[in-house]
Amino acid sequence: MVAAPPVAVPAASTRERPSDRGWRGARHSWRQHWELYLLMLVPLAWFAIFKYVPMSNAIIAFKDYYLLEGVWGSPWVGLKHFQAFIDNPVALTLVKNTFLLSAYVLLAGFPIPIILALALNEVRQGLFRKSVQMVTYAPYFISTVVVISMTILVLSPQLGFVSDALGVIGVPMPDLLGRAEYFRHIYVWSEVWQTAGYSAVIYLAALAGIDPGLYEAARVDGASRLQKIWHVDIPSLMPTAVIILILGVGNVMAIGFEKAFLLQNPLNLGTSEIIATYVYKVGLLSSNFSMATAVGLFNSVINLVLLLMVNAVARRVTGSGLW
């Protein structure tokens, strides 16, 4: 019996290194999909120019910024502006108003899209389902300025629709827009009305990806519709819901400026003055750019800490997280 010739083993120096395979794979991917990479250049350039490059200017939070001397020529003052903000009597009120408003938005706005998605998923009549989706989804595309204008017109004590309806039954219309205790409710529920339909689309997509075999097994086991929702739909939504909850908590101190500023008036400043509106007034109206940057940076650090904490808790409890 003739023995097989020995197989030559390449020397270590001639073997392909992992880095070579990586670069070769990258070049091959570029040749195959160069059109897609070119399309990515525009959004990447946008993020680099308008998101990452401006981060370097956050250094003015540690300087007394003078326009003529520029960012790098202004004198260094360390934590002076952070200390000034902490010592400011309004600092605690700003943090409290921002946190309470954001927490209210999160608590009200997180479960409602899930409930809406679960309800729409159970609708079997196609026309009715599409009509509800369109009605709930459309407000997302309405400008915030238009939404606030509609809110003011509806809740106006003299000309509003609510005032006219209450007048029919002889009930006086309270000044909802001018009383500080109503500001958070108006802000939050107008936000929920505007965004619930759009947020529900994400959960509907997650529900569409559920294995039909799970529904068949539940049907064979005699599960009712509510049992199917509880034991099949909700567990399947949990990974998506956890990610959205983490992102929401990470932005809990980054409540939007535009709506709060448009709903703000001298009568409701006790609850409507938040960090975003304070930064606008201090930075742009008072031209104190260093203080405004310090306050914004302080706010961003709080968001980062909350994001890290909630992600760690979510990974420990549910096994899902951003990383």
mmCIF file of C-alpha atoms in Angstrom:
data_model
loop_
_atom_site.group_PDB
_atom_site.id
_atom_site.type_symbol
_atom_site.label_atom_id
_atom_site.label_comp_id
_atom_site.label_asym_id
_atom_site.label_seq_id
_atom_site.Cartn_x
_atom_site.Cartn_y
_atom_site.Cartn_z
ATOM 1 C CA MET A 1 0.000 0.000 0.000
ATOM 2 C CA VAL A 2 1.499 3.293 -1.084
ATOM 3 C CA ALA A 3 1.651 5.950 1.616
ATOM 4 C CA ALA A 4 0.150 9.341 0.828
ATOM 5 C CA PRO A 5 2.693 12.099 0.235
ATOM 6 C CA PRO A 6 3.119 14.421 3.192
ATOM 7 C CA VAL A 7 1.102 17.605 3.091
ATOM 8 C CA ALA A 8 3.268 20.668 3.102
ATOM 9 C CA VAL A 9 2.541 22.953 6.033
ATOM 10 C CA PRO A 10 3.137 26.627 5.214
ATOM 11 C CA ALA A 11 5.674 28.386 7.331
ATOM 12 C CA ALA A 12 4.465 30.745 10.034
ATOM 13 C CA SER A 13 5.863 33.686 8.155
ATOM 14 C CA THR A 14 3.753 32.905 5.057
ATOM 15 C CA ARG A 15 0.473 32.406 6.897
ATOM 16 C CA GLU A 16 -2.249 35.031 6.459
ATOM 17 C CA ARG A 17 -2.510 37.212 9.507
ATOM 18 C CA PRO A 18 -5.925 38.159 10.949
ATOM 19 C CA SER A 19 -5.203 41.817 10.234
ATOM 20 C CA ASP A 20 -4.589 40.962 6.566
ATOM 21 C CA ARG A 21 -7.890 39.106 6.409
ATOM 22 C CA GLY A 22 -9.605 42.098 8.023
ATOM 23 C CA TRP A 23 -8.224 44.614 5.545
ATOM 24 C CA ARG A 24 -8.835 42.251 2.650
ATOM 25 C CA GLY A 25 -12.434 41.743 3.807
ATOM 26 C CA ALA A 26 -12.898 45.498 4.153
ATOM 27 C CA ARG A 27 -11.589 46.120 0.641
ATOM 28 C CA HIS A 28 -13.817 43.374 -0.731
ATOM 29 C CA SER A 29 -16.838 44.824 1.102
ATOM 30 C CA TRP A 30 -16.038 48.294 -0.278
ATOM 31 C CA ARG A 31 -15.882 46.970 -3.846
ATOM 32 C CA GLN A 32 -19.168 45.113 -3.403
ATOM 33 C CA HIS A 33 -21.155 47.804 -1.575
ATOM 34 C CA TRP A 34 -19.418 51.120 -2.294
ATOM 35 C CA GLU A 35 -22.717 52.799 -3.145
ATOM 36 C CA LEU A 36 -24.073 52.138 0.353
ATOM 37 C CA TYR A 37 -20.877 53.441 1.956
ATOM 38 C CA LEU A 38 -21.164 56.644 -0.059
ATOM 39 C CA LEU A 39 -24.747 57.077 1.151
ATOM 40 C CA MET A 40 -23.497 56.726 4.732
ATOM 41 C CA LEU A 41 -21.029 59.586 4.314
ATOM 42 C CA VAL A 42 -23.706 62.299 4.497
ATOM 43 C CA PRO A 43 -25.247 61.263 7.866
ATOM 44 C CA LEU A 44 -21.795 60.487 9.282
ATOM 45 C CA ALA A 45 -20.544 63.921 8.228
ATOM 46 C CA TRP A 46 -23.650 65.515 9.749
ATOM 47 C CA PHE A 47 -23.062 63.783 13.093
ATOM 48 C CA ALA A 48 -19.374 64.659 13.069
ATOM 49 C CA ILE A 49 -19.915 68.342 12.225
ATOM 50 C CA PHE A 50 -22.989 69.105 14.332
ATOM 51 C CA LYS A 51 -22.666 66.616 17.211
ATOM 52 C CA TYR A 52 -19.048 65.665 17.904
ATOM 53 C CA VAL A 53 -17.067 68.721 16.814
ATOM 54 C CA PRO A 54 -19.146 71.091 19.011
ATOM 55 C CA MET A 55 -18.299 68.921 22.035
ATOM 56 C CA SER A 56 -14.833 70.466 22.079
ATOM 57 C CA ASN A 57 -16.396 73.864 22.763
ATOM 58 C CA ALA A 58 -17.846 72.567 26.043
ATOM 59 C CA ILE A 59 -14.532 73.660 27.538
ATOM 60 C CA ILE A 60 -15.959 77.176 27.886
ATOM 61 C CA ALA A 61 -17.838 75.830 30.928
ATOM 62 C CA PHE A 62 -14.446 75.984 32.668
ATOM 63 C CA LYS A 63 -13.537 79.431 31.307
ATOM 64 C CA ASP A 64 -14.725 83.016 31.382
ATOM 65 C CA TYR A 65 -15.645 83.128 27.730
ATOM 66 C CA TYR A 66 -15.037 86.371 25.853
ATOM 67 C CA LEU A 67 -16.149 86.591 22.258
ATOM 68 C CA LEU A 68 -13.114 88.567 21.082
ATOM 69 C CA GLU A 69 -10.631 86.176 22.699
ATOM 70 C CA GLY A 70 -12.337 83.036 21.432
ATOM 71 C CA VAL A 71 -12.821 79.649 23.040
ATOM 72 C CA TRP A 72 -9.159 78.827 23.539
ATOM 73 C CA GLY A 73 -8.000 82.333 24.348
ATOM 74 C CA SER A 74 -10.451 82.965 27.182
ATOM 75 C CA PRO A 75 -9.054 82.707 30.743
ATOM 76 C CA TRP A 76 -9.393 79.431 32.635
ATOM 77 C CA VAL A 77 -11.511 79.604 35.815
ATOM 78 C CA GLY A 78 -12.008 75.926 36.683
ATOM 79 C CA LEU A 79 -15.271 75.035 38.432
ATOM 80 C CA LYS A 80 -16.310 78.630 39.072
ATOM 81 C CA HIS A 81 -19.502 78.490 36.994
ATOM 82 C CA PHE A 82 -20.548 75.086 38.359
ATOM 83 C CA GLN A 83 -20.158 76.418 41.885
ATOM 84 C CA ALA A 84 -22.120 79.550 40.989
ATOM 85 C CA PHE A 85 -24.990 77.452 39.654
ATOM 86 C CA ILE A 86 -25.041 75.158 42.696
ATOM 87 C CA ASP A 87 -25.043 78.193 45.016
ATOM 88 C CA ASN A 88 -27.872 79.795 43.047
ATOM 89 C CA PRO A 89 -31.161 79.577 44.994
ATOM 90 C CA VAL A 90 -33.060 78.580 41.822
ATOM 91 C CA ALA A 91 -30.800 75.596 41.067
ATOM 92 C CA LEU A 92 -32.735 73.140 43.231
ATOM 93 C CA THR A 93 -36.041 74.330 41.794
ATOM 94 C CA LEU A 94 -34.761 73.917 38.231
ATOM 95 C CA VAL A 95 -33.516 70.383 38.872
ATOM 96 C CA LYS A 96 -36.752 69.457 40.656
ATOM 97 C CA ASN A 97 -38.982 70.881 37.916
ATOM 98 C CA THR A 98 -36.960 69.180 35.185
ATOM 99 C CA PHE A 99 -36.888 65.821 36.950
ATOM 100 C CA LEU A 100 -40.589 65.814 37.889
ATOM 101 C CA LEU A 101 -41.694 66.841 34.411
ATOM 102 C CA SER A 102 -39.467 64.245 32.724
ATOM 103 C CA ALA A 103 -40.505 61.511 35.153
ATOM 104 C CA TYR A 104 -44.173 62.359 34.538
ATOM 105 C CA VAL A 105 -43.627 62.143 30.767
ATOM 106 C CA LEU A 106 -41.869 58.794 31.172
ATOM 107 C CA LEU A 107 -44.459 57.261 33.512
ATOM 108 C CA ALA A 108 -47.401 58.389 31.368
ATOM 109 C CA GLY A 109 -45.826 57.956 27.948
ATOM 110 C CA PHE A 110 -44.135 54.567 28.437
ATOM 111 C CA PRO A 111 -47.086 52.188 29.043
ATOM 112 C CA ILE A 112 -49.671 53.827 26.775
ATOM 113 C CA PRO A 113 -47.944 52.934 23.437
ATOM 114 C CA ILE A 114 -47.592 49.334 24.667
ATOM 115 C CA ILE A 115 -51.300 49.152 25.536
ATOM 116 C CA LEU A 116 -52.207 50.737 22.185
ATOM 117 C CA ALA A 117 -49.994 48.273 20.275
ATOM 118 C CA LEU A 118 -51.464 45.274 22.130
ATOM 119 C CA ALA A 119 -55.000 46.508 21.445
ATOM 120 C CA LEU A 120 -54.319 47.108 17.747
ATOM 121 C CA ASN A 121 -52.700 43.695 17.475
ATOM 122 C CA GLU A 122 -55.973 42.099 18.600
ATOM 123 C CA VAL A 123 -58.129 43.964 16.075
ATOM 124 C CA ARG A 124 -59.149 41.679 13.227
ATOM 125 C CA GLN A 125 -61.106 44.216 11.167
ATOM 126 C CA GLY A 126 -58.502 45.649 8.785
ATOM 127 C CA LEU A 127 -60.212 48.944 7.933
ATOM 128 C CA PHE A 128 -60.866 49.821 11.574
ATOM 129 C CA ARG A 129 -57.286 48.962 12.539
ATOM 130 C CA LYS A 130 -55.799 51.105 9.777
ATOM 131 C CA SER A 131 -58.111 53.990 10.643
ATOM 132 C CA VAL A 132 -57.097 53.916 14.317
ATOM 133 C CA GLN A 133 -53.429 53.692 13.374
ATOM 134 C CA MET A 134 -53.733 56.686 11.072
ATOM 135 C CA VAL A 135 -55.610 58.787 13.652
ATOM 136 C CA THR A 136 -53.120 58.016 16.434
ATOM 137 C CA TYR A 137 -50.028 58.208 14.215
ATOM 138 C CA ALA A 138 -50.834 61.489 12.421
ATOM 139 C CA PRO A 139 -50.329 63.881 15.389
ATOM 140 C CA TYR A 140 -46.635 62.990 15.468
ATOM 141 C CA PHE A 141 -46.144 64.928 12.232
ATOM 142 C CA ILE A 142 -47.792 68.069 13.553
ATOM 143 C CA SER A 143 -45.326 70.794 14.466
ATOM 144 C CA THR A 144 -44.861 71.451 18.175
ATOM 145 C CA VAL A 145 -45.738 75.094 17.571
ATOM 146 C CA VAL A 146 -49.049 74.046 16.005
ATOM 147 C CA VAL A 147 -49.776 71.623 18.859
ATOM 148 C CA ILE A 148 -49.201 74.348 21.438
ATOM 149 C CA SER A 149 -51.368 76.769 19.445
ATOM 150 C CA MET A 150 -54.154 74.186 19.379
ATOM 151 C CA THR A 151 -53.733 73.569 23.115
ATOM 152 C CA ILE A 152 -53.948 77.276 23.904
ATOM 153 C CA LEU A 153 -57.033 77.692 21.722
ATOM 154 C CA VAL A 154 -58.771 74.709 23.319
ATOM 155 C CA LEU A 155 -57.938 75.676 26.920
ATOM 156 C CA SER A 156 -58.335 79.439 26.619
ATOM 157 C CA PRO A 157 -60.612 80.715 29.417
ATOM 158 C CA GLN A 158 -62.479 83.076 27.059
ATOM 159 C CA LEU A 159 -62.425 81.497 23.601
ATOM 160 C CA GLY A 160 -61.539 77.844 24.185
ATOM 161 C CA PHE A 161 -63.676 74.844 23.297
ATOM 162 C CA VAL A 162 -63.530 73.578 26.891
ATOM 163 C CA SER A 163 -64.708 76.971 28.146
ATOM 164 C CA ASP A 164 -67.694 76.902 25.789
ATOM 165 C CA ALA A 165 -68.585 73.330 26.800
ATOM 166 C CA LEU A 166 -68.426 74.158 30.507
ATOM 167 C CA GLY A 167 -70.402 77.357 29.916
ATOM 168 C CA VAL A 168 -73.337 75.329 28.578
ATOM 169 C CA ILE A 169 -73.721 73.597 31.930
ATOM 170 C CA GLY A 170 -72.922 76.741 33.906
ATOM 171 C CA VAL A 171 -69.500 75.707 35.212
ATOM 172 C CA PRO A 172 -66.873 78.489 35.251
ATOM 173 C CA MET A 173 -63.710 77.780 33.277
ATOM 174 C CA PRO A 174 -60.509 77.799 35.382
ATOM 175 C CA ASP A 175 -57.401 79.441 33.964
ATOM 176 C CA LEU A 176 -55.570 76.192 33.207
ATOM 177 C CA LEU A 177 -52.758 77.896 31.287
ATOM 178 C CA GLY A 178 -52.095 80.469 33.977
ATOM 179 C CA ARG A 179 -51.951 78.201 37.015
ATOM 180 C CA ALA A 180 -48.648 76.514 37.815
ATOM 181 C CA GLU A 181 -50.226 73.300 39.160
ATOM 182 C CA TYR A 182 -51.774 72.508 35.760
ATOM 183 C CA PHE A 183 -48.657 73.046 33.645
ATOM 184 C CA ARG A 184 -47.235 69.524 33.979
ATOM 185 C CA HIS A 185 -50.583 67.882 33.164
ATOM 186 C CA ILE A 186 -51.044 69.996 30.027
ATOM 187 C CA TYR A 187 -47.469 69.359 28.909
ATOM 188 C CA VAL A 188 -47.513 65.614 29.510
ATOM 189 C CA TRP A 189 -50.871 64.691 28.058
ATOM 190 C CA SER A 190 -50.388 66.823 24.959
ATOM 191 C CA GLU A 191 -47.060 64.991 24.560
ATOM 192 C CA VAL A 192 -48.742 61.603 24.968
ATOM 193 C CA TRP A 193 -51.418 62.522 22.423
ATOM 194 C CA GLN A 194 -48.742 63.567 19.937
ATOM 195 C CA THR A 195 -46.303 60.650 20.302
ATOM 196 C CA ALA A 196 -48.262 57.576 21.463
ATOM 197 C CA GLY A 197 -49.224 56.424 17.962
ATOM 198 C CA TYR A 198 -45.689 56.791 16.633
ATOM 199 C CA SER A 199 -44.187 54.925 19.591
ATOM 200 C CA ALA A 200 -46.734 52.130 19.213
ATOM 201 C CA VAL A 201 -45.373 51.348 15.736
ATOM 202 C CA ILE A 202 -42.149 50.048 17.306
ATOM 203 C CA TYR A 203 -44.091 47.624 19.496
ATOM 204 C CA LEU A 204 -46.312 46.569 16.597
ATOM 205 C CA ALA A 205 -43.165 45.667 14.667
ATOM 206 C CA ALA A 206 -41.978 43.586 17.629
ATOM 207 C CA LEU A 207 -45.361 41.846 17.820
ATOM 208 C CA ALA A 208 -45.214 41.075 14.103
ATOM 209 C CA GLY A 209 -41.976 39.175 14.675
ATOM 210 C CA ILE A 210 -43.426 36.740 17.238
ATOM 211 C CA ASP A 211 -43.263 33.089 16.205
ATOM 212 C CA PRO A 212 -46.785 31.985 15.117
ATOM 213 C CA GLY A 213 -46.061 28.654 16.748
ATOM 214 C CA LEU A 214 -46.364 30.297 20.138
ATOM 215 C CA TYR A 215 -49.906 31.403 19.321
ATOM 216 C CA GLU A 216 -50.752 27.914 18.060
ATOM 217 C CA ALA A 217 -49.427 26.366 21.270
ATOM 218 C CA ALA A 218 -51.422 28.822 23.376
ATOM 219 C CA ARG A 219 -54.558 28.051 21.362
ATOM 220 C CA VAL A 220 -54.045 24.305 21.786
ATOM 221 C CA ASP A 221 -53.610 24.787 25.540
ATOM 222 C CA GLY A 222 -56.942 26.602 25.649
ATOM 223 C CA ALA A 223 -55.541 30.038 26.517
ATOM 224 C CA SER A 224 -57.962 32.931 26.361
ATOM 225 C CA ARG A 225 -57.174 36.146 24.540
ATOM 226 C CA LEU A 226 -56.047 37.863 27.735
ATOM 227 C CA GLN A 227 -53.896 34.864 28.682
ATOM 228 C CA LYS A 228 -52.305 34.924 25.236
ATOM 229 C CA ILE A 229 -51.460 38.611 25.668
ATOM 230 C CA TRP A 230 -50.051 38.030 29.148
ATOM 231 C CA HIS A 231 -48.004 34.911 28.402
ATOM 232 C CA VAL A 232 -46.995 35.436 24.749
ATOM 233 C CA ASP A 233 -47.232 39.071 23.664
ATOM 234 C CA ILE A 234 -45.916 40.863 26.747
ATOM 235 C CA PRO A 235 -42.861 38.578 27.277
ATOM 236 C CA SER A 236 -41.993 39.014 23.589
ATOM 237 C CA LEU A 237 -42.205 42.808 23.958
ATOM 238 C CA MET A 238 -40.008 42.939 27.054
ATOM 239 C CA PRO A 239 -36.591 43.270 25.305
ATOM 240 C CA THR A 240 -37.866 46.136 23.140
ATOM 241 C CA ALA A 241 -39.635 47.777 26.070
ATOM 242 C CA VAL A 242 -36.520 47.562 28.255
ATOM 243 C CA ILE A 243 -34.360 49.249 25.613
ATOM 244 C CA ILE A 244 -36.898 52.060 25.153
ATOM 245 C CA LEU A 245 -37.225 52.457 28.928
ATOM 246 C CA ILE A 246 -33.430 52.718 29.324
ATOM 247 C CA LEU A 247 -33.243 55.356 26.604
ATOM 248 C CA GLY A 248 -36.134 57.219 28.188
ATOM 249 C CA VAL A 249 -34.517 57.252 31.619
ATOM 250 C CA GLY A 250 -31.218 58.295 30.034
ATOM 251 C CA ASN A 251 -32.997 61.385 28.706
ATOM 252 C CA VAL A 252 -34.979 62.052 31.868
ATOM 253 C CA MET A 253 -33.171 65.354 32.450
ATOM 254 C CA ALA A 254 -33.155 66.320 28.765
ATOM 255 C CA ILE A 255 -36.796 67.341 28.498
ATOM 256 C CA GLY A 256 -37.576 69.285 25.364
ATOM 257 C CA PHE A 257 -37.096 73.043 25.386
ATOM 258 C CA GLU A 258 -39.543 74.064 22.690
ATOM 259 C CA LYS A 259 -42.830 72.903 24.209
ATOM 260 C CA ALA A 260 -41.946 74.041 27.727
ATOM 261 C CA PHE A 261 -40.918 77.472 26.476
ATOM 262 C CA LEU A 262 -44.066 77.909 24.363
ATOM 263 C CA LEU A 263 -46.363 76.921 27.245
ATOM 264 C CA GLN A 264 -44.460 79.108 29.698
ATOM 265 C CA ASN A 265 -45.871 82.396 30.968
ATOM 266 C CA PRO A 266 -45.195 84.584 34.020
ATOM 267 C CA LEU A 267 -48.012 82.919 35.976
ATOM 268 C CA ASN A 268 -46.742 79.308 35.740
ATOM 269 C CA LEU A 269 -42.981 79.862 36.077
ATOM 270 C CA GLY A 270 -43.016 78.015 39.390
ATOM 271 C CA THR A 271 -43.285 74.689 37.547
ATOM 272 C CA SER A 272 -42.517 75.556 33.905
ATOM 273 C CA GLU A 273 -38.993 76.912 34.446
ATOM 274 C CA ILE A 274 -36.724 73.952 33.676
ATOM 275 C CA ILE A 275 -33.021 73.611 32.941
ATOM 276 C CA ALA A 276 -33.489 73.907 29.165
ATOM 277 C CA THR A 277 -35.388 77.209 29.381
ATOM 278 C CA TYR A 278 -32.963 78.525 32.013
ATOM 279 C CA VAL A 279 -29.985 77.756 29.753
ATOM 280 C CA TYR A 280 -31.689 79.621 26.898
ATOM 281 C CA LYS A 281 -32.344 82.695 29.033
ATOM 282 C CA VAL A 282 -28.883 82.742 30.633
ATOM 283 C CA GLY A 283 -26.927 81.826 27.522
ATOM 284 C CA LEU A 284 -28.671 83.658 24.700
ATOM 285 C CA LEU A 285 -30.705 86.404 26.356
ATOM 286 C CA SER A 286 -28.102 87.302 28.987
ATOM 287 C CA SER A 287 -25.068 86.331 26.853
ATOM 288 C CA ASN A 288 -23.525 84.371 29.738
ATOM 289 C CA PHE A 289 -22.303 81.533 27.555
ATOM 290 C CA SER A 290 -19.948 80.013 30.121
ATOM 291 C CA MET A 291 -22.658 79.682 32.761
ATOM 292 C CA ALA A 292 -25.143 78.270 30.238
ATOM 293 C CA THR A 293 -22.599 75.691 29.055
ATOM 294 C CA ALA A 294 -21.780 74.714 32.641
ATOM 295 C CA VAL A 295 -25.464 74.163 33.423
ATOM 296 C CA GLY A 296 -25.955 72.145 30.235
ATOM 297 C CA LEU A 297 -22.871 70.039 30.993
ATOM 298 C CA PHE A 298 -24.100 69.458 34.536
ATOM 299 C CA ASN A 299 -27.412 68.270 33.104
ATOM 300 C CA SER A 300 -25.666 65.933 30.650
ATOM 301 C CA VAL A 301 -23.588 64.346 33.427
ATOM 302 C CA ILE A 302 -26.771 63.588 35.391
ATOM 303 C CA ASN A 303 -28.271 61.967 32.269
ATOM 304 C CA LEU A 304 -25.155 59.853 31.776
ATOM 305 C CA VAL A 305 -25.180 58.638 35.393
ATOM 306 C CA LEU A 306 -28.880 57.757 35.186
ATOM 307 C CA LEU A 307 -28.339 55.904 31.902
ATOM 308 C CA LEU A 308 -25.495 53.817 33.344
ATOM 309 C CA MET A 309 -27.460 53.007 36.492
ATOM 310 C CA VAL A 310 -30.666 51.988 34.700
ATOM 311 C CA ASN A 311 -28.781 49.919 32.131
ATOM 312 C CA ALA A 312 -26.953 48.044 34.916
ATOM 313 C CA VAL A 313 -30.210 47.383 36.781
ATOM 314 C CA ALA A 314 -31.986 46.259 33.593
ATOM 315 C CA ARG A 315 -29.210 43.819 32.703
ATOM 316 C CA ARG A 316 -29.275 42.379 36.218
ATOM 317 C CA VAL A 317 -33.058 42.042 36.387
ATOM 318 C CA THR A 318 -34.087 41.177 32.803
ATOM 319 C CA GLY A 319 -30.842 40.230 31.085
ATOM 320 C CA SER A 320 -31.399 42.902 28.420
ATOM 321 C CA GLY A 321 -29.625 46.220 28.059
ATOM 322 C CA LEU A 322 -27.994 48.644 25.667
ATOM 323 C CA TRP A 323 -24.612 46.984 26.169
#
